[in-house]
Amino acid sequence: MGLDVYAGTLTRYYGRNWKNIVQQWGEANGMKVHIVRPESQNVEIAPPEEIEQGVSGWRDHILDALSEVITEPANWAEDYDTTPYYTDKPDWAAIEALQLYVACLKTGTPVPKTVKKGFTVSDEDVYKQYMETKEEPVSLFDTDNWWLPIKEAFMFQGYLPTGDEMIFATVGLLRQELEEINSFEWQADEQTILDWTNTEGYPDDVYFGENGLSPIREHEEYDTVSLAKLAFSILWRAVLHSEQYGTLIIFDF
């Protein structure tokens, strides 16, 4: 199951008025891309104005409930097609490589040079050790991967407009966590971090030329830190987008 990072309004997200980077790439290159979603998501979509009304009411309820911990008005946009969105595709391997990197540095364990294709971070002993010994919850590990556009740094339990119970975090908390991760070893400036989206990550398995996609080779393992930097860069970009436009950040899979 693939993973996209989406930073945009919830109204646009629920209305499916967005395209991930694979869809955008396919459209730009004259190729059709079909997104297969879990059966539960293949439901009829309500009209945009109905979605916006419901989501805006939910947002106002959330902000009212959190009024004692929010020190200044939240910049939280909700519309169907006005506020721009950002999306990119780290997939789970990169996110879990970042989690593995954090777990290793937090426990004083050497970071493995590579990870195997299809690895699961929760199976790693160092991950289990970190989860058992960390003193405070961390949104990259302990939430349902929804960050709300609130500057203050905290997590809380609540409900989606659909009624599903979730553990949310704020974009302020995600920024705080990313800044801490960068301070471990990298201490990279912002331009370097932004460049990682294009310079780090997965090695090429295919080549796109005049005759379409052609295989190069299928890699069975990836550079751990390079994958971690890719995920970090995508999350950093999502935070910057959220702070500028007042959008949620969501892991979509």
Short mmCIF file of C-alpha atoms in Angstrom, two decimals:
data_model
loop_
_atom_site.label_atom_id
_atom_site.label_comp_id
_atom_site.label_asym_id
_atom_site.label_seq_id
_atom_site.Cartn_x
_atom_site.Cartn_y
_atom_site.Cartn_z
CA MET A 1 0.00 0.00 0.00
CA GLY A 2 1.54 3.31 -1.11
CA LEU A 3 1.79 6.44 0.99
CA ASP A 4 1.33 10.08 -0.01
CA VAL A 5 1.84 13.14 2.17
CA TYR A 6 -0.95 15.64 1.59
CA ALA A 7 -0.96 19.22 2.87
CA GLY A 8 -4.18 20.97 1.96
CA THR A 9 -7.67 21.75 3.18
CA LEU A 10 -9.78 18.92 4.52
CA THR A 11 -12.63 20.07 2.28
CA ARG A 12 -10.45 19.50 -0.79
CA TYR A 13 -9.23 16.20 0.64
CA TYR A 14 -12.70 14.82 1.33
CA GLY A 15 -13.89 16.10 -2.04
CA ARG A 16 -10.94 14.31 -3.71
CA ASN A 17 -10.15 17.51 -5.54
CA TRP A 18 -6.43 16.77 -5.56
CA LYS A 19 -3.96 14.59 -7.46
CA ASN A 20 -0.91 12.87 -6.05
CA ILE A 21 2.43 13.25 -7.80
CA VAL A 22 2.01 9.99 -9.74
CA GLN A 23 -1.28 11.24 -11.17
CA GLN A 24 0.30 14.61 -11.94
CA TRP A 25 3.28 12.94 -13.62
CA GLY A 26 1.00 10.68 -15.66
CA GLU A 27 -1.12 13.61 -16.76
CA ALA A 28 1.97 15.59 -17.79
CA ASN A 29 3.31 12.63 -19.80
CA GLY A 30 0.08 11.50 -21.43
CA MET A 31 -0.36 8.38 -19.31
CA LYS A 32 -3.49 7.34 -17.42
CA VAL A 33 -3.01 6.59 -13.73
CA HIS A 34 -5.76 4.81 -11.78
CA ILE A 35 -5.75 5.17 -7.99
CA VAL A 36 -7.15 2.13 -6.19
CA ARG A 37 -8.46 2.98 -2.72
CA PRO A 38 -9.69 0.74 0.09
CA GLU A 39 -13.30 -0.33 -0.41
CA SER A 40 -14.43 1.86 2.48
CA GLN A 41 -13.24 4.95 0.57
CA ASN A 42 -15.09 4.09 -2.63
CA VAL A 43 -18.20 5.94 -1.56
CA GLU A 44 -20.28 8.66 -3.14
CA ILE A 45 -18.78 12.11 -2.61
CA ALA A 46 -21.03 14.84 -1.26
CA PRO A 47 -21.29 18.23 -3.05
CA PRO A 48 -18.35 20.59 -2.30
CA GLU A 49 -20.50 23.16 -0.49
CA GLU A 50 -21.91 20.45 1.78
CA ILE A 51 -18.42 19.14 2.57
CA GLU A 52 -17.10 22.64 3.30
CA GLN A 53 -20.01 23.43 5.61
CA GLY A 54 -19.53 20.21 7.58
CA VAL A 55 -15.75 20.50 7.79
CA SER A 56 -15.85 24.18 8.76
CA GLY A 57 -18.25 23.40 11.58
CA TRP A 58 -16.00 20.58 12.76
CA ARG A 59 -12.95 22.88 12.62
CA ASP A 60 -14.73 25.54 14.68
CA HIS A 61 -15.74 22.92 17.25
CA ILE A 62 -12.13 21.68 17.52
CA LEU A 63 -10.75 25.20 17.94
CA ASP A 64 -13.38 26.04 20.53
CA ALA A 65 -12.58 22.89 22.51
CA LEU A 66 -8.86 23.75 22.42
CA SER A 67 -9.30 27.46 23.17
CA GLU A 68 -7.58 27.20 26.55
CA VAL A 69 -4.34 25.86 25.05
CA ILE A 70 -4.26 27.92 21.84
CA THR A 71 -2.65 31.27 22.59
CA GLU A 72 -3.41 33.00 19.28
CA PRO A 73 -5.99 32.57 16.50
CA ALA A 74 -5.21 29.57 14.31
CA ASN A 75 -4.56 30.07 10.60
CA TRP A 76 -6.84 27.26 9.35
CA ALA A 77 -8.27 27.53 5.83
CA GLU A 78 -11.19 25.46 4.57
CA ASP A 79 -12.34 25.59 0.95
CA TYR A 80 -12.73 23.24 -1.98
CA ASP A 81 -10.53 24.76 -4.68
CA THR A 82 -8.99 28.08 -3.59
CA THR A 83 -6.22 27.24 -1.11
CA PRO A 84 -3.35 25.46 -2.91
CA TYR A 85 -2.21 22.04 -1.79
CA TYR A 86 1.15 20.28 -1.62
CA THR A 87 1.69 16.57 -2.02
CA ASP A 88 4.58 14.17 -2.49
CA LYS A 89 5.16 10.44 -2.22
CA PRO A 90 7.73 9.20 0.30
CA ASP A 91 6.01 5.80 0.56
CA TRP A 92 6.30 3.84 3.79
CA ALA A 93 9.91 2.79 3.31
CA ALA A 94 11.16 6.38 3.57
CA ILE A 95 8.93 7.27 6.54
CA GLU A 96 9.97 4.10 8.35
CA ALA A 97 13.63 4.75 7.51
CA LEU A 98 13.22 8.14 9.20
CA GLN A 99 11.61 6.45 12.22
CA LEU A 100 14.47 3.93 12.31
CA TYR A 101 17.01 6.75 12.12
CA VAL A 102 15.37 8.53 15.06
CA ALA A 103 15.11 5.32 17.11
CA CYS A 104 18.81 4.57 16.54
CA LEU A 105 20.03 8.03 17.52
CA LYS A 106 17.74 8.20 20.54
CA THR A 107 19.00 4.84 21.84
CA GLY A 108 22.66 5.30 20.90
CA THR A 109 22.51 2.50 18.33
CA PRO A 110 24.43 2.68 15.03
CA VAL A 111 22.16 3.43 12.10
CA PRO A 112 22.17 0.49 9.66
CA LYS A 113 23.72 1.43 6.33
CA THR A 114 20.87 -0.08 4.33
CA VAL A 115 17.35 -1.44 4.78
CA LYS A 116 15.81 -4.21 2.72
CA LYS A 117 12.99 -3.48 0.33
CA GLY A 118 9.69 -4.12 2.13
CA PHE A 119 11.18 -3.92 5.63
CA THR A 120 8.89 -3.08 8.54
CA VAL A 121 10.33 -0.77 11.17
CA SER A 122 8.14 -2.17 13.95
CA ASP A 123 9.97 -5.49 13.57
CA GLU A 124 13.33 -3.88 14.40
CA ASP A 125 14.66 -4.41 17.93
CA VAL A 126 15.94 -0.84 18.16
CA TYR A 127 12.47 0.46 17.32
CA LYS A 128 10.91 -1.69 20.02
CA GLN A 129 13.53 -0.49 22.52
CA TYR A 130 12.86 3.14 21.67
CA MET A 131 9.09 2.76 21.92
CA GLU A 132 9.45 1.09 25.33
CA THR A 133 11.86 3.64 26.78
CA LYS A 134 10.92 7.05 25.33
CA GLU A 135 9.58 9.34 28.01
CA GLU A 136 7.11 11.40 25.96
CA PRO A 137 4.83 10.65 22.99
CA VAL A 138 6.12 11.67 19.57
CA SER A 139 3.67 12.48 16.78
CA LEU A 140 5.74 10.70 14.13
CA PHE A 141 5.32 7.50 16.13
CA ASP A 142 2.23 7.83 18.29
CA THR A 143 -0.56 9.49 16.27
CA ASP A 144 -2.82 8.56 13.38
CA ASN A 145 -0.70 10.83 11.16
CA TRP A 146 -2.99 13.85 11.00
CA TRP A 147 -1.50 17.22 11.93
CA LEU A 148 -3.80 20.20 12.36
CA PRO A 149 -2.68 23.76 11.43
CA ILE A 150 -2.15 24.98 14.98
CA LYS A 151 1.08 26.71 16.06
CA GLU A 152 1.19 25.33 19.61
CA ALA A 153 2.86 21.93 20.01
CA PHE A 154 0.65 19.17 21.44
CA MET A 155 -1.31 15.98 20.73
CA PHE A 156 -4.88 15.11 21.63
CA GLN A 157 -7.58 12.54 21.06
CA GLY A 158 -10.68 13.53 19.13
CA TYR A 159 -13.05 12.68 16.30
CA LEU A 160 -13.09 13.30 12.57
CA PRO A 161 -16.15 14.82 10.88
CA THR A 162 -16.94 11.23 9.86
CA GLY A 163 -17.13 10.19 13.52
CA ASP A 164 -13.93 8.13 13.48
CA GLU A 165 -11.81 8.48 16.62
CA MET A 166 -8.27 9.71 16.03
CA ILE A 167 -5.11 10.79 17.80
CA PHE A 168 -4.24 14.18 16.30
CA ALA A 169 -1.13 16.32 16.58
CA THR A 170 -0.46 19.90 15.59
CA VAL A 171 1.79 21.18 12.83
CA GLY A 172 3.61 23.11 15.54
CA LEU A 173 4.55 19.81 17.18
CA LEU A 174 5.69 18.29 13.89
CA ARG A 175 7.93 21.30 13.24
CA GLN A 176 9.40 20.95 16.73
CA GLU A 177 10.14 17.27 16.15
CA LEU A 178 11.72 17.87 12.76
CA GLU A 179 13.94 20.60 14.17
CA GLU A 180 15.11 18.21 16.87
CA ILE A 181 15.86 15.46 14.34
CA ASN A 182 17.87 17.90 12.21
CA SER A 183 19.86 18.92 15.29
CA PHE A 184 21.05 15.35 15.95
CA GLU A 185 23.68 15.16 13.21
CA TRP A 186 22.64 16.87 10.00
CA GLN A 187 22.24 20.48 11.17
CA ALA A 188 21.26 21.25 7.59
CA ASP A 189 20.08 24.67 6.46
CA GLU A 190 16.65 25.00 4.89
CA GLN A 191 17.80 25.04 1.27
CA THR A 192 19.75 21.82 1.81
CA ILE A 193 16.70 20.21 3.39
CA LEU A 194 14.51 21.27 0.47
CA ASP A 195 17.07 19.91 -2.02
CA TRP A 196 16.90 16.45 -0.42
CA THR A 197 13.53 15.89 -2.08
CA ASN A 198 15.37 15.76 -5.41
CA THR A 199 18.79 14.42 -4.40
CA GLU A 200 17.98 11.69 -1.85
CA GLY A 201 15.73 8.66 -1.70
CA TYR A 202 15.05 5.66 -3.87
CA PRO A 203 17.44 4.56 -6.63
CA ASP A 204 15.88 4.40 -10.09
CA ASP A 205 14.31 1.08 -11.06
CA VAL A 206 12.89 2.34 -14.36
CA TYR A 207 13.72 4.92 -17.01
CA PHE A 208 11.17 7.05 -18.86
CA GLY A 209 12.14 7.76 -22.44
CA GLU A 210 10.60 8.17 -25.87
CA ASN A 211 9.16 4.66 -25.74
CA GLY A 212 7.68 5.04 -22.27
CA LEU A 213 8.86 3.25 -19.13
CA SER A 214 11.79 0.86 -19.41
CA PRO A 215 13.23 -1.22 -16.55
CA ILE A 216 16.79 -0.54 -15.40
CA ARG A 217 17.16 -2.89 -12.45
CA GLU A 218 15.13 -3.77 -9.39
CA HIS A 219 16.83 -2.74 -6.17
CA GLU A 220 16.38 -4.98 -3.14
CA GLU A 221 17.83 -2.61 -0.54
CA TYR A 222 18.04 1.12 0.04
CA ASP A 223 20.40 3.54 1.75
CA THR A 224 18.82 4.16 5.17
CA VAL A 225 19.93 7.74 5.74
CA SER A 226 19.16 8.76 2.17
CA LEU A 227 15.60 7.48 2.54
CA ALA A 228 15.30 9.21 5.92
CA LYS A 229 16.44 12.50 4.36
CA LEU A 230 13.85 12.16 1.58
CA ALA A 231 11.04 11.66 4.10
CA PHE A 232 12.36 14.51 6.24
CA SER A 233 12.47 16.87 3.26
CA ILE A 234 8.91 16.04 2.21
CA LEU A 235 7.62 16.56 5.75
CA TRP A 236 9.54 19.83 6.03
CA ARG A 237 7.98 21.06 2.80
CA ALA A 238 4.55 20.05 4.09
CA VAL A 239 5.12 22.02 7.31
CA LEU A 240 6.17 25.12 5.35
CA HIS A 241 3.09 24.81 3.16
CA SER A 242 0.82 24.37 6.17
CA GLU A 243 2.26 27.37 7.96
CA GLN A 244 1.86 29.57 4.89
CA TYR A 245 -1.63 28.50 3.82
CA GLY A 246 -3.24 27.15 7.01
CA THR A 247 -3.67 23.53 5.89
CA LEU A 248 -3.74 20.13 7.53
CA ILE A 249 -1.03 17.54 6.89
CA ILE A 250 -2.32 14.01 6.29
CA PHE A 251 -0.75 10.66 5.45
CA ASP A 252 -2.92 9.28 2.66
CA PHE A 253 -2.73 5.56 1.88
#
